[in-house]
Amino acid sequence: MEKLKQINRKCKRFSARLKTSKGVLCVEKPTTNIVLCNVGQATGFLKEDANNLQQELPTVNILKYIAEKGESHSFLVFTDVKSSQLFYEAHNGKAKAMNGTLIYMNYVEEVPSDEILCTADPPKGLQIIPNFITIEEEIAFITLFDWMDESNLKNRQVKHYGYEFRYGSNDVDLNTPLDEKIPSQCDILWERLRAQGIAINVPDQLTVNKYLPGQGIPSHVDRHSPFGDTILSLSLGSDVVMDWKHHSNKYVPIVVPARSMLVMQEEARYDWQHAIQPRTRDPIVQTRKHERVITGDTRPRDTRISLTFRKTREGPCECSYNILCDRFKNDGEIDNVLASHLEELHVHQVYEQIAGHFSTTRHKRWPRVDEFLQSVPSGAVLLDLGAGNGKNILNRNDILQIAGERSAGLLLECSAHTRAISGSDCVRLDLLHSPLRDACADVIICIAVIHHFCSEARRKQSILTIARLLRPGGVALITVWAKDQTKSNYLDTNKENRDTDLVTTIGGVNLPIHENRTQFQHSDLLVPWKLRQIRDKKLTKTSDTFLRYYHVFEDGELDDLCKPELEIQNSFYEEGNWCVVCKKL
């Protein structure tokens, strides 16, 4: 009896917590829905774990397991109330997760949808031709192109015909053709395309990629100028979901079946980026009334071989799609329009996608940030510009604190954190276009924000905003990521420091894709954010990967950026970051 009372007390505490922080309303009357209060995607609890518990109860039927990204709770939907009651009575406060945690449950009337509705139309000019080759032809192509490079089992394996596709610059060198040309067995492909009314020039370059389950390729557009207006991709061995993203924030998941031919022309060729997420299972995507729905169910991937055919060309691109085109040479400063598009694509959209998981990785203030904040005098107005989840907001009621954050997702996390702190508030704020009045703050912190601006002019504009908002005599602490990481814990000593062979080109700007935990080789680059799960207290099972833009700073660069609007009082390096304490005179 005492044990049951203890479980009930736990469940009530979880019920109150879920209502306050997540808006989940628990009920006492049994329903067909149960919330698992303390296990979910963030704790590594999987659908298989729920199924294992269900197998102990042969008469119980689970319809759905719903686990939202970054959340430490999850939901079960049963076929009937009797099933949910049997499950609840058998496992509430008794069953354990893989890490030994006791699982606590409550009934709920409603559960979140585990489906994502994608309302955007597929890119214009994209065609997927199913069953383009027969099963027998697929076997023949796999036999022709399959291989195993024992020296490179970690990354996807690549072979080239006609010309080597250079991933470092997303082009080919027409002066160094390869001896091995596209095999004649591929000639049947051009004939079938023409028979279906698709006019193409016969390709002269072929890249063969072999993807093992769990491998993918980052979001990119094939560079415009080196190749013609049609790119073809034949898939062998396995279906895969390919993500298509437009710089206007449209997103379309496309299922590419085995034995299909993918044809990229027009907008699909020039104005959209595409990617394959590095995961072992793909979501099942359904089409309902002309809309794509990403369901909560998944299917495993097998080894997939893709044949990507291109026709090389010379001279600058002549397309009408400017945003991702490389004909606009950007050897110097990025203009404001392009910089804004880059930030929208590789900063703002990314943080909206990763906000929940990002927040779970940010708990404590950095030591020097904490030291700086402890010196804030009573009665001061403190602005946190780019506040993220609000971890730097102090639990003090003798100062006024305003947390400004552009990301709507992070703003929700910040609001939940600051709700109980008297004298604090959150506002949605763009650092380059702040609506706050001049000279309104005694103290400003801007932690790990300015390195996300894509041009020096925009980075300078952010400093001017800080100077405008500070009162005369006010002080600010500004931090940015340093290019030199040799004195930080960021570097993995087991990883080789080498230049990346992956580049994304946007508007003529080549942005290298950084290898995490290695020394930075470039000042402007894309850094992967890998969504991970926690299982047995270890990070496992990479899911989606997103690319965030960074400008990493040289020694003295931040100091120079702050002058002359702000006087540098202290400049220092801390754990891979350049930091300045500065004052408005």
PDB file of C-alpha atoms in Angstrom, residues 50-63 77-91:
ATOM      1  CA  ALA A  50       7.497   0.226 -25.641  1.00  0.00           C
ATOM      2  CA  ASN A  51       6.883  -2.853 -27.751  1.00  0.00           C
ATOM      3  CA  ASN A  52       8.996  -4.938 -25.346  1.00  0.00           C
ATOM      4  CA  LEU A  53       6.751  -3.859 -22.459  1.00  0.00           C
ATOM      5  CA  GLN A  54       3.648  -4.607 -24.528  1.00  0.00           C
ATOM      6  CA  GLN A  55       4.870  -8.124 -25.324  1.00  0.00           C
ATOM      7  CA  GLU A  56       4.596  -8.991 -21.643  1.00  0.00           C
ATOM      8  CA  LEU A  57       0.837  -8.416 -21.999  1.00  0.00           C
ATOM      9  CA  PRO A  58      -0.447 -10.503 -24.944  1.00  0.00           C
ATOM     10  CA  THR A  59      -3.988  -9.055 -24.853  1.00  0.00           C
ATOM     11  CA  VAL A  60      -2.787  -5.427 -24.967  1.00  0.00           C
ATOM     12  CA  ASN A  61      -2.619  -3.663 -28.323  1.00  0.00           C
ATOM     13  CA  ILE A  62      -0.619  -0.448 -28.839  1.00  0.00           C
ATOM     14  CA  LEU A  63      -1.632   1.604 -31.880  1.00  0.00           C
ATOM     15  CA  VAL A  77      -2.133   5.206 -27.928  1.00  0.00           C
ATOM     16  CA  PHE A  78      -4.047   1.965 -27.326  1.00  0.00           C
ATOM     17  CA  THR A  79      -6.877   0.337 -29.256  1.00  0.00           C
ATOM     18  CA  ASP A  80      -9.210   0.497 -26.262  1.00  0.00           C
ATOM     19  CA  VAL A  81      -9.406   1.632 -22.635  1.00  0.00           C
ATOM     20  CA  LYS A  82      -9.086  -1.921 -21.330  1.00  0.00           C
ATOM     21  CA  SER A  83      -5.680  -2.270 -23.004  1.00  0.00           C
ATOM     22  CA  SER A  84      -4.432   1.033 -21.590  1.00  0.00           C
ATOM     23  CA  GLN A  85      -5.631   0.076 -18.080  1.00  0.00           C
ATOM     24  CA  LEU A  86      -3.869  -3.292 -18.205  1.00  0.00           C
ATOM     25  CA  PHE A  87      -0.663  -1.619 -19.378  1.00  0.00           C
ATOM     26  CA  TYR A  88      -0.914   1.135 -16.750  1.00  0.00           C
ATOM     27  CA  GLU A  89      -1.546  -1.272 -13.880  1.00  0.00           C
ATOM     28  CA  ALA A  90       1.223  -3.636 -14.944  1.00  0.00           C
ATOM     29  CA  HIS A  91       3.979  -1.092 -15.595  1.00  0.00           C
TER      30      HIS A  91
END
